[in-house]
Amino acid sequence: MADASTDLALLESTATTELKDCADELSLRAWNTKYFGDKGEMNTALKALGTLPKDQRPAYGQAVNAVKQRLISAKDQKEAEIKEQALLASLSANPIDVTLPGRAVSAGNLHVATKVMREIYSIFADMGFQIFRSREVEDDQTNFELLNMPPHHPARDMWDTFHTTTPGVLLRTHTSPGQIHVMKQFAPNPVRAVLPGMCYRHEAVSTRSEIQFEQVEGLVLGPNVTMADLKGTITAFARRLFGQERQVRIRSSYFPFTEPSIEVDIDWPKEDPNADRLTKGTGWLEIMGAGMVHPTVLRNGGYDPDQISGFAFGMGPQRITMLKYAIDDIRQFWKNDLRFLRQF
Ligand code: DAH
């Protein structure tokens, strides 16, 4: 017993001294293995129990446990000290300036194209139009044929596009095929709808033309819808968007899907220093194509042209946005240059 307890006292004092010398987590871990690992000194000390006479075992066992508890709590304390020191060391090596303002979380903003689209929707919504979404990947039939452009119709030249590997499936060149979808869904009932969305064309890209751009199509169908309704609707729209004093001018034009067809201009404020450039000296600016829906198109959509008439229009909101915000290059819209997008 004398031997064993002397050994135990020595073990505790050595372990305590060594623990004091531990300066970092690595040496602490080594110390832990040495004393508390499977083959560690505490286990060895415990095994010595078996070599003692029976009557000495309980006292020795208690003594071993007491040493173990003291060493463990000393170790926990040391561990906390080491962690604290490591933290202080790293704080003084890489000081944090708590007075610096935090990094602002950027809230972002709507794309200028989205803003103008929403403005357009709300103007038409006030006039009782609903928004109708229509597919961007179309078939030749809907994009052209049902709009009164049979396969070799010369008007197709204006709307060259991107074809998919499936014959007859293409990226729509305008939102007008949406008219067919609307008609098929609502015939023979009256309709007031605007159809916004992306369109695609094979174009020589320039400051005025992109291979992708948005359009907003409008379609109104009902008994006794006339050209006067078209003029009234477009005038109300143009004045809401560009100012109540705007004058609207219509010119005769041609589209296969309307008869008669028109193009719509607004007068541009003469005070604007860009007026001359924008209007090419005429004072007038084209904002859309429009017309009375062609009887063939009405029939293709499931309406009886003797009962129902209607008007349609199509405009390019990017062009309108360029006017409103004096943007001089249409390619900016889909470039995703934040320096451009953040201005609006
Ligand atoms: N789809 C024509 C285009 O892309 C625009 C257009 C003209 C739409 C007249 C219409 C319309 O609905 O009536 O150039």
mmCIF file of C-alpha atoms and ligand atoms in Angstrom:
data_model
loop_
_atom_site.group_PDB
_atom_site.id
_atom_site.type_symbol
_atom_site.label_atom_id
_atom_site.label_comp_id
_atom_site.label_asym_id
_atom_site.label_seq_id
_atom_site.Cartn_x
_atom_site.Cartn_y
_atom_site.Cartn_z
ATOM 1 C CA MET A 1 0.000 0.000 0.000
ATOM 2 C CA ALA A 2 2.808 2.377 0.913
ATOM 3 C CA ASP A 3 4.380 1.853 -2.516
ATOM 4 C CA ALA A 4 1.200 2.182 -4.483
ATOM 5 C CA SER A 5 0.101 5.386 -2.747
ATOM 6 C CA THR A 6 3.580 6.904 -3.050
ATOM 7 C CA ASP A 7 3.427 6.139 -6.763
ATOM 8 C CA LEU A 8 -0.006 7.719 -6.933
ATOM 9 C CA ALA A 9 1.176 10.902 -5.202
ATOM 10 C CA LEU A 10 4.139 11.081 -7.562
ATOM 11 C CA LEU A 11 1.887 10.535 -10.558
ATOM 12 C CA GLU A 12 -0.373 13.373 -9.467
ATOM 13 C CA SER A 13 2.433 15.826 -8.855
ATOM 14 C CA THR A 14 4.191 14.974 -12.139
ATOM 15 C CA ALA A 15 0.939 15.214 -14.049
ATOM 16 C CA THR A 16 0.137 18.553 -12.417
ATOM 17 C CA THR A 17 3.569 19.983 -13.252
ATOM 18 C CA GLU A 18 3.374 18.779 -16.832
ATOM 19 C CA LEU A 19 -0.108 20.213 -17.172
ATOM 20 C CA LYS A 20 1.152 23.611 -16.053
ATOM 21 C CA ASP A 21 3.771 23.461 -18.825
ATOM 22 C CA CYS A 22 1.180 22.859 -21.536
ATOM 23 C CA ALA A 23 1.128 26.024 -23.621
ATOM 24 C CA ASP A 24 -1.292 25.116 -26.422
ATOM 25 C CA GLU A 25 -4.054 22.710 -27.402
ATOM 26 C CA LEU A 26 -1.612 20.334 -29.043
ATOM 27 C CA SER A 27 0.482 19.754 -25.911
ATOM 28 C CA LEU A 28 -2.700 19.531 -23.843
ATOM 29 C CA ARG A 29 -3.959 16.764 -26.077
ATOM 30 C CA ALA A 30 -0.663 14.889 -25.730
ATOM 31 C CA TRP A 31 -0.878 15.279 -21.963
ATOM 32 C CA ASN A 32 -4.420 13.917 -22.006
ATOM 33 C CA THR A 33 -3.365 10.849 -23.956
ATOM 34 C CA LYS A 34 -0.464 10.252 -21.638
ATOM 35 C CA TYR A 35 -2.618 10.245 -18.505
ATOM 36 C CA PHE A 36 -6.123 9.423 -19.668
ATOM 37 C CA GLY A 37 -5.629 7.442 -22.865
ATOM 38 C CA ASP A 38 -6.438 3.701 -22.959
ATOM 39 C CA LYS A 39 -2.857 2.892 -22.099
ATOM 40 C CA GLY A 40 -2.507 6.016 -20.016
ATOM 41 C CA GLU A 41 -1.015 6.312 -16.550
ATOM 42 C CA MET A 42 -4.370 6.555 -14.785
ATOM 43 C CA ASN A 43 -5.448 3.237 -16.218
ATOM 44 C CA THR A 44 -2.125 1.706 -15.226
ATOM 45 C CA ALA A 45 -2.561 3.063 -11.703
ATOM 46 C CA LEU A 46 -6.031 1.560 -11.569
ATOM 47 C CA LYS A 47 -4.760 -1.800 -12.706
ATOM 48 C CA ALA A 48 -2.332 -1.810 -9.755
ATOM 49 C CA LEU A 49 -5.456 -2.340 -7.649
ATOM 50 C CA GLY A 50 -5.415 -6.006 -8.549
ATOM 51 C CA THR A 51 -1.957 -6.510 -7.046
ATOM 52 C CA LEU A 52 -2.990 -5.178 -3.619
ATOM 53 C CA PRO A 53 -4.216 -7.229 -0.674
ATOM 54 C CA LYS A 54 -8.015 -7.227 -0.536
ATOM 55 C CA ASP A 55 -8.331 -4.999 2.539
ATOM 56 C CA GLN A 56 -6.316 -2.210 0.947
ATOM 57 C CA ARG A 57 -8.209 -2.138 -2.307
ATOM 58 C CA PRO A 58 -11.189 0.102 -1.338
ATOM 59 C CA ALA A 59 -8.955 2.867 0.053
ATOM 60 C CA TYR A 60 -6.628 2.696 -2.929
ATOM 61 C CA GLY A 61 -9.538 2.724 -5.350
ATOM 62 C CA GLN A 62 -10.947 5.832 -3.699
ATOM 63 C CA ALA A 63 -7.536 7.496 -3.805
ATOM 64 C CA VAL A 64 -7.158 6.790 -7.546
ATOM 65 C CA ASN A 65 -10.598 8.209 -8.237
ATOM 66 C CA ALA A 66 -9.879 11.331 -6.221
ATOM 67 C CA VAL A 67 -6.636 11.925 -8.153
ATOM 68 C CA LYS A 68 -8.498 11.350 -11.404
ATOM 69 C CA GLN A 69 -11.166 13.926 -10.466
ATOM 70 C CA ARG A 70 -8.576 16.521 -9.459
ATOM 71 C CA LEU A 71 -6.566 16.017 -12.640
ATOM 72 C CA ILE A 72 -9.664 16.223 -14.812
ATOM 73 C CA SER A 73 -10.814 19.470 -13.267
ATOM 74 C CA ALA A 74 -7.272 20.886 -13.490
ATOM 75 C CA LYS A 75 -7.232 19.898 -17.147
ATOM 76 C CA ASP A 76 -10.612 21.532 -17.837
ATOM 77 C CA GLN A 77 -9.375 24.724 -16.256
ATOM 78 C CA LYS A 78 -6.173 24.627 -18.292
ATOM 79 C CA GLU A 79 -8.146 23.987 -21.473
ATOM 80 C CA ALA A 80 -10.300 27.057 -20.834
ATOM 81 C CA GLU A 81 -7.179 29.143 -20.195
ATOM 82 C CA ILE A 82 -5.560 28.003 -23.416
ATOM 83 C CA LYS A 83 -8.688 28.780 -25.429
ATOM 84 C CA GLU A 84 -8.931 32.203 -23.872
ATOM 85 C CA GLN A 85 -5.278 32.919 -24.650
ATOM 86 C CA ALA A 86 -5.671 31.729 -28.230
ATOM 87 C CA LEU A 87 -8.653 34.043 -28.666
ATOM 88 C CA LEU A 88 -6.806 37.023 -27.211
ATOM 89 C CA ALA A 89 -3.787 36.283 -29.376
ATOM 90 C CA SER A 90 -5.867 36.125 -32.541
ATOM 91 C CA LEU A 91 -7.752 39.275 -31.592
ATOM 92 C CA SER A 92 -4.548 41.237 -31.135
ATOM 93 C CA ALA A 93 -3.000 39.738 -34.290
ATOM 94 C CA ASN A 94 -6.077 40.564 -36.407
ATOM 95 C CA PRO A 95 -7.765 43.402 -34.604
ATOM 96 C CA ILE A 96 -11.477 43.900 -35.322
ATOM 97 C CA ASP A 97 -12.607 47.469 -35.531
ATOM 98 C CA VAL A 98 -16.020 47.203 -33.925
ATOM 99 C CA THR A 99 -16.742 50.813 -34.805
ATOM 100 C CA LEU A 100 -16.721 50.047 -38.560
ATOM 101 C CA PRO A 101 -20.212 50.143 -40.058
ATOM 102 C CA GLY A 102 -21.548 46.755 -41.189
ATOM 103 C CA ARG A 103 -21.771 45.801 -44.830
ATOM 104 C CA ALA A 104 -25.025 47.110 -46.223
ATOM 105 C CA VAL A 105 -27.333 44.486 -47.711
ATOM 106 C CA SER A 106 -28.272 45.727 -51.143
ATOM 107 C CA ALA A 107 -32.017 45.668 -51.715
ATOM 108 C CA GLY A 108 -31.665 45.724 -55.508
ATOM 109 C CA ASN A 109 -34.209 47.302 -57.807
ATOM 110 C CA LEU A 110 -36.546 46.296 -60.576
ATOM 111 C CA HIS A 111 -35.160 46.074 -64.078
ATOM 112 C CA VAL A 112 -36.100 49.164 -66.049
ATOM 113 C CA ALA A 113 -37.906 46.935 -68.570
ATOM 114 C CA THR A 114 -39.995 45.411 -65.765
ATOM 115 C CA LYS A 115 -40.862 48.866 -64.450
ATOM 116 C CA VAL A 116 -42.143 50.080 -67.781
ATOM 117 C CA MET A 117 -44.022 46.815 -68.393
ATOM 118 C CA ARG A 118 -45.792 47.209 -65.069
ATOM 119 C CA GLU A 119 -46.681 50.785 -65.889
ATOM 120 C CA ILE A 120 -48.156 49.628 -69.200
ATOM 121 C CA TYR A 121 -50.115 46.815 -67.494
ATOM 122 C CA SER A 122 -51.617 49.183 -64.974
ATOM 123 C CA ILE A 123 -52.768 51.620 -67.656
ATOM 124 C CA PHE A 124 -54.498 48.825 -69.576
ATOM 125 C CA ALA A 125 -55.810 47.235 -66.390
ATOM 126 C CA ASP A 126 -57.601 50.515 -65.657
ATOM 127 C CA MET A 127 -59.283 50.157 -69.048
ATOM 128 C CA GLY A 128 -60.499 46.647 -68.222
ATOM 129 C CA PHE A 129 -57.835 44.590 -70.000
ATOM 130 C CA GLN A 130 -56.536 41.320 -68.606
ATOM 131 C CA ILE A 131 -52.940 40.149 -68.963
ATOM 132 C CA PHE A 132 -52.608 36.999 -71.021
ATOM 133 C CA ARG A 133 -49.305 35.087 -71.112
ATOM 134 C CA SER A 134 -48.480 33.192 -74.224
ATOM 135 C CA ARG A 135 -45.618 30.858 -75.202
ATOM 136 C CA GLU A 136 -42.280 32.055 -76.608
ATOM 137 C CA VAL A 137 -41.641 28.857 -78.553
ATOM 138 C CA GLU A 138 -44.290 28.757 -81.244
ATOM 139 C CA ASP A 139 -45.196 26.743 -84.290
ATOM 140 C CA ASP A 140 -45.050 28.187 -87.773
ATOM 141 C CA GLN A 141 -48.792 27.838 -88.076
ATOM 142 C CA THR A 142 -49.595 30.101 -85.136
ATOM 143 C CA ASN A 143 -46.763 32.568 -85.656
ATOM 144 C CA PHE A 144 -47.539 33.002 -89.371
ATOM 145 C CA GLU A 145 -50.239 30.968 -91.096
ATOM 146 C CA LEU A 146 -53.182 31.581 -88.787
ATOM 147 C CA LEU A 147 -52.228 35.265 -88.845
ATOM 148 C CA ASN A 148 -52.896 35.257 -92.556
ATOM 149 C CA MET A 149 -49.324 34.639 -93.705
ATOM 150 C CA PRO A 150 -49.212 31.440 -95.745
ATOM 151 C CA PRO A 151 -45.779 29.768 -96.281
ATOM 152 C CA HIS A 152 -44.552 31.977 -99.111
ATOM 153 C CA HIS A 153 -46.121 35.229 -98.026
ATOM 154 C CA PRO A 154 -43.625 38.084 -98.593
ATOM 155 C CA ALA A 155 -44.424 39.630 -95.203
ATOM 156 C CA ARG A 156 -42.535 36.750 -93.593
ATOM 157 C CA ASP A 157 -39.310 38.379 -94.744
ATOM 158 C CA MET A 158 -39.784 41.079 -92.110
ATOM 159 C CA TRP A 159 -39.925 38.417 -89.426
ATOM 160 C CA ASP A 160 -37.020 36.082 -89.994
ATOM 161 C CA THR A 161 -36.356 34.115 -86.817
ATOM 162 C CA PHE A 162 -34.606 31.269 -85.018
ATOM 163 C CA HIS A 163 -35.782 27.785 -85.841
ATOM 164 C CA THR A 164 -35.473 24.799 -83.525
ATOM 165 C CA THR A 165 -34.332 21.364 -84.714
ATOM 166 C CA THR A 166 -37.997 20.331 -84.810
ATOM 167 C CA PRO A 167 -39.397 21.385 -88.216
ATOM 168 C CA GLY A 168 -42.003 24.136 -87.941
ATOM 169 C CA VAL A 169 -41.103 25.028 -84.349
ATOM 170 C CA LEU A 170 -39.552 28.443 -83.885
ATOM 171 C CA LEU A 171 -39.034 31.317 -81.481
ATOM 172 C CA ARG A 172 -41.955 33.669 -81.968
ATOM 173 C CA THR A 173 -41.154 36.797 -83.919
ATOM 174 C CA HIS A 174 -43.899 38.860 -82.352
ATOM 175 C CA THR A 175 -46.579 38.548 -79.673
ATOM 176 C CA SER A 176 -49.307 38.451 -82.326
ATOM 177 C CA PRO A 177 -49.605 34.608 -82.306
ATOM 178 C CA GLY A 178 -50.852 35.095 -78.744
ATOM 179 C CA GLN A 179 -53.997 36.554 -80.338
ATOM 180 C CA ILE A 180 -54.764 33.100 -81.755
ATOM 181 C CA HIS A 181 -54.352 31.487 -78.316
ATOM 182 C CA VAL A 182 -56.593 34.092 -76.701
ATOM 183 C CA MET A 183 -59.278 33.680 -79.364
ATOM 184 C CA LYS A 184 -59.270 29.888 -79.155
ATOM 185 C CA GLN A 185 -59.677 30.111 -75.407
ATOM 186 C CA PHE A 186 -62.429 32.745 -75.311
ATOM 187 C CA ALA A 187 -64.404 32.362 -78.558
ATOM 188 C CA PRO A 188 -67.157 33.376 -79.098
ATOM 189 C CA ASN A 189 -67.059 35.790 -76.150
ATOM 190 C CA PRO A 190 -65.832 39.388 -76.040
ATOM 191 C CA VAL A 191 -62.214 39.869 -74.991
ATOM 192 C CA ARG A 192 -59.958 42.653 -73.768
ATOM 193 C CA ALA A 193 -56.422 41.394 -73.315
ATOM 194 C CA VAL A 194 -52.827 42.573 -73.383
ATOM 195 C CA LEU A 195 -50.185 39.989 -74.178
ATOM 196 C CA PRO A 196 -46.702 40.884 -73.031
ATOM 197 C CA GLY A 197 -43.562 38.890 -73.632
ATOM 198 C CA MET A 198 -40.217 38.240 -75.244
ATOM 199 C CA CYS A 199 -39.903 37.969 -79.013
ATOM 200 C CA TYR A 200 -36.979 36.957 -81.211
ATOM 201 C CA ARG A 201 -35.773 37.973 -84.611
ATOM 202 C CA HIS A 202 -32.790 37.324 -86.768
ATOM 203 C CA GLU A 203 -31.479 40.883 -86.893
ATOM 204 C CA ALA A 204 -28.319 42.750 -87.609
ATOM 205 C CA VAL A 205 -27.840 43.968 -84.050
ATOM 206 C CA SER A 206 -27.569 47.731 -83.688
ATOM 207 C CA THR A 207 -28.358 50.451 -81.188
ATOM 208 C CA ARG A 208 -32.012 50.200 -82.312
ATOM 209 C CA SER A 209 -32.392 46.437 -82.921
ATOM 210 C CA GLU A 210 -31.720 43.387 -80.799
ATOM 211 C CA ILE A 211 -32.318 39.709 -81.526
ATOM 212 C CA GLN A 212 -34.532 39.593 -78.442
ATOM 213 C CA PHE A 213 -36.933 42.236 -77.239
ATOM 214 C CA GLU A 214 -40.263 42.537 -75.529
ATOM 215 C CA GLN A 215 -43.578 43.350 -77.108
ATOM 216 C CA VAL A 216 -46.977 44.159 -75.718
ATOM 217 C CA GLU A 217 -49.825 43.023 -77.891
ATOM 218 C CA GLY A 218 -53.373 44.183 -77.377
ATOM 219 C CA LEU A 219 -56.573 42.517 -78.516
ATOM 220 C CA VAL A 220 -60.148 43.716 -78.138
ATOM 221 C CA LEU A 221 -63.043 41.708 -79.596
ATOM 222 C CA GLY A 222 -66.746 42.245 -79.303
ATOM 223 C CA PRO A 223 -69.921 43.184 -81.150
ATOM 224 C CA ASN A 224 -69.543 46.605 -82.825
ATOM 225 C CA VAL A 225 -65.906 47.260 -81.921
ATOM 226 C CA THR A 226 -64.726 49.940 -84.337
ATOM 227 C CA MET A 227 -61.715 51.929 -85.429
ATOM 228 C CA ALA A 228 -62.964 54.726 -83.168
ATOM 229 C CA ASP A 229 -62.487 52.408 -80.176
ATOM 230 C CA LEU A 230 -58.969 51.681 -81.345
ATOM 231 C CA LYS A 231 -58.144 55.378 -81.656
ATOM 232 C CA GLY A 232 -59.680 56.190 -78.280
ATOM 233 C CA THR A 233 -57.881 53.370 -76.505
ATOM 234 C CA ILE A 234 -54.493 54.175 -78.001
ATOM 235 C CA THR A 235 -54.852 57.891 -77.354
ATOM 236 C CA ALA A 236 -55.798 57.280 -73.720
ATOM 237 C CA PHE A 237 -52.840 54.940 -73.352
ATOM 238 C CA ALA A 238 -50.315 57.310 -74.966
ATOM 239 C CA ARG A 239 -51.468 60.223 -72.815
ATOM 240 C CA ARG A 240 -51.247 58.233 -69.584
ATOM 241 C CA LEU A 241 -47.723 57.116 -70.472
ATOM 242 C CA PHE A 242 -46.289 60.250 -72.062
ATOM 243 C CA GLY A 243 -48.415 63.121 -70.738
ATOM 244 C CA GLN A 244 -51.972 64.407 -71.142
ATOM 245 C CA GLU A 245 -51.008 67.014 -73.753
ATOM 246 C CA ARG A 246 -49.734 64.387 -76.264
ATOM 247 C CA GLN A 247 -51.170 64.420 -79.769
ATOM 248 C CA VAL A 248 -51.683 61.083 -81.508
ATOM 249 C CA ARG A 249 -51.432 60.639 -85.268
ATOM 250 C CA ILE A 250 -52.355 57.557 -87.273
ATOM 251 C CA ARG A 251 -50.949 56.627 -90.641
ATOM 252 C CA SER A 252 -52.157 54.012 -93.053
ATOM 253 C CA SER A 253 -49.982 50.898 -93.083
ATOM 254 C CA TYR A 254 -50.016 47.211 -93.881
ATOM 255 C CA PHE A 255 -50.035 44.076 -91.741
ATOM 256 C CA PRO A 256 -51.378 40.742 -93.006
ATOM 257 C CA PHE A 257 -53.426 40.202 -89.823
ATOM 258 C CA THR A 258 -55.289 43.532 -89.792
ATOM 259 C CA GLU A 259 -57.490 45.320 -92.269
ATOM 260 C CA PRO A 260 -57.248 48.267 -92.317
ATOM 261 C CA SER A 261 -53.812 48.556 -90.741
ATOM 262 C CA ILE A 262 -52.288 51.640 -89.186
ATOM 263 C CA GLU A 263 -49.163 52.884 -87.502
ATOM 264 C CA VAL A 264 -49.474 55.167 -84.519
ATOM 265 C CA ASP A 265 -47.248 58.164 -83.809
ATOM 266 C CA ILE A 266 -47.153 60.591 -80.920
ATOM 267 C CA ASP A 267 -45.847 64.114 -81.094
ATOM 268 C CA TRP A 268 -42.644 64.592 -79.156
ATOM 269 C CA PRO A 269 -42.258 67.686 -76.932
ATOM 270 C CA LYS A 270 -40.404 70.312 -78.940
ATOM 271 C CA GLU A 271 -38.742 71.558 -75.742
ATOM 272 C CA ASP A 272 -36.811 68.284 -75.478
ATOM 273 C CA PRO A 273 -33.311 68.960 -76.847
ATOM 274 C CA ASN A 274 -33.348 65.427 -78.312
ATOM 275 C CA ALA A 275 -36.659 65.978 -80.117
ATOM 276 C CA ASP A 276 -35.072 66.542 -83.483
ATOM 277 C CA ARG A 277 -32.880 63.467 -83.327
ATOM 278 C CA LEU A 278 -35.657 61.204 -81.954
ATOM 279 C CA THR A 279 -38.234 62.273 -84.497
ATOM 280 C CA LYS A 280 -35.810 62.666 -87.389
ATOM 281 C CA GLY A 281 -36.953 66.233 -87.690
ATOM 282 C CA THR A 282 -40.656 65.367 -88.169
ATOM 283 C CA GLY A 283 -41.836 66.031 -84.617
ATOM 284 C CA TRP A 284 -43.611 62.630 -84.656
ATOM 285 C CA LEU A 285 -42.519 59.345 -83.188
ATOM 286 C CA GLU A 286 -43.827 55.897 -84.054
ATOM 287 C CA ILE A 287 -44.958 53.857 -81.038
ATOM 288 C CA MET A 288 -46.937 50.930 -82.437
ATOM 289 C CA GLY A 289 -48.585 49.054 -85.263
ATOM 290 C CA ALA A 290 -52.316 48.365 -85.060
ATOM 291 C CA GLY A 291 -55.484 47.744 -87.007
ATOM 292 C CA MET A 292 -58.849 46.039 -87.205
ATOM 293 C CA VAL A 293 -58.461 42.285 -86.856
ATOM 294 C CA HIS A 294 -58.624 40.666 -90.301
ATOM 295 C CA PRO A 295 -61.777 38.539 -90.861
ATOM 296 C CA THR A 296 -59.590 35.551 -91.769
ATOM 297 C CA VAL A 297 -57.784 35.828 -88.443
ATOM 298 C CA LEU A 298 -61.100 36.103 -86.590
ATOM 299 C CA ARG A 299 -62.278 32.954 -88.319
ATOM 300 C CA ASN A 300 -59.001 31.151 -87.558
ATOM 301 C CA GLY A 301 -59.525 31.992 -83.898
ATOM 302 C CA GLY A 302 -63.089 30.667 -83.876
ATOM 303 C CA TYR A 303 -65.040 33.942 -84.192
ATOM 304 C CA ASP A 304 -67.711 34.793 -86.741
ATOM 305 C CA PRO A 305 -66.619 38.053 -88.467
ATOM 306 C CA ASP A 306 -70.283 38.870 -89.130
ATOM 307 C CA GLN A 307 -70.993 38.937 -85.400
ATOM 308 C CA ILE A 308 -67.736 40.035 -83.846
ATOM 309 C CA SER A 309 -65.189 42.649 -84.812
ATOM 310 C CA GLY A 310 -62.092 43.801 -83.052
ATOM 311 C CA PHE A 311 -58.851 45.694 -83.025
ATOM 312 C CA ALA A 312 -55.306 44.726 -82.222
ATOM 313 C CA PHE A 313 -52.056 46.555 -81.648
ATOM 314 C CA GLY A 314 -48.463 45.708 -80.995
ATOM 315 C CA MET A 315 -45.715 47.808 -79.515
ATOM 316 C CA GLY A 316 -42.127 47.442 -78.401
ATOM 317 C CA PRO A 317 -41.799 48.615 -74.796
ATOM 318 C CA GLN A 318 -37.990 48.773 -75.090
ATOM 319 C CA ARG A 319 -38.315 51.491 -77.710
ATOM 320 C CA ILE A 320 -40.797 53.275 -75.478
ATOM 321 C CA THR A 321 -38.448 52.936 -72.507
ATOM 322 C CA MET A 322 -35.605 54.338 -74.569
ATOM 323 C CA LEU A 323 -37.715 57.424 -75.196
ATOM 324 C CA LYS A 324 -38.865 57.797 -71.633
ATOM 325 C CA TYR A 325 -35.413 57.397 -70.101
ATOM 326 C CA ALA A 326 -33.219 58.718 -72.934
ATOM 327 C CA ILE A 327 -31.443 55.356 -73.380
ATOM 328 C CA ASP A 328 -29.457 55.428 -76.585
ATOM 329 C CA ASP A 329 -28.605 51.739 -77.059
ATOM 330 C CA ILE A 330 -31.195 48.935 -76.980
ATOM 331 C CA ARG A 331 -28.446 46.367 -76.320
ATOM 332 C CA GLN A 332 -28.149 47.692 -72.771
ATOM 333 C CA PHE A 333 -31.406 46.018 -71.763
ATOM 334 C CA TRP A 334 -30.207 42.415 -71.753
ATOM 335 C CA LYS A 335 -26.499 42.926 -71.108
ATOM 336 C CA ASN A 336 -26.921 42.769 -67.329
ATOM 337 C CA ASP A 337 -24.466 45.561 -66.765
ATOM 338 C CA LEU A 338 -25.202 46.687 -63.210
ATOM 339 C CA ARG A 339 -23.865 50.176 -63.888
ATOM 340 C CA PHE A 340 -26.704 50.557 -66.380
ATOM 341 C CA LEU A 341 -29.397 48.760 -64.372
ATOM 342 C CA ARG A 342 -28.797 50.629 -61.114
ATOM 343 C CA GLN A 343 -29.647 53.973 -62.655
ATOM 344 C CA PHE A 344 -33.368 53.328 -62.724
HETATM 345 N N1 DAH B 1 -46.785 42.042 -84.864
HETATM 346 C C1 DAH B 1 -46.351 43.309 -85.434
HETATM 347 C C2 DAH B 1 -44.840 43.370 -85.409
HETATM 348 O O1 DAH B 1 -44.212 42.651 -84.713
HETATM 349 C C3 DAH B 1 -46.903 44.450 -84.638
HETATM 350 C C4 DAH B 1 -48.375 44.567 -84.801
HETATM 351 C C5 DAH B 1 -48.916 45.324 -85.804
HETATM 352 C C6 DAH B 1 -49.232 43.906 -83.933
HETATM 353 C C7 DAH B 1 -50.264 45.450 -85.964
HETATM 354 C C8 DAH B 1 -50.605 44.016 -84.093
HETATM 355 C C9 DAH B 1 -51.109 44.787 -85.126
HETATM 356 O O2 DAH B 1 -51.469 43.407 -83.298
HETATM 357 O O3 DAH B 1 -52.440 44.915 -85.254
HETATM 358 O O4 DAH B 1 -44.284 44.188 -86.113
#
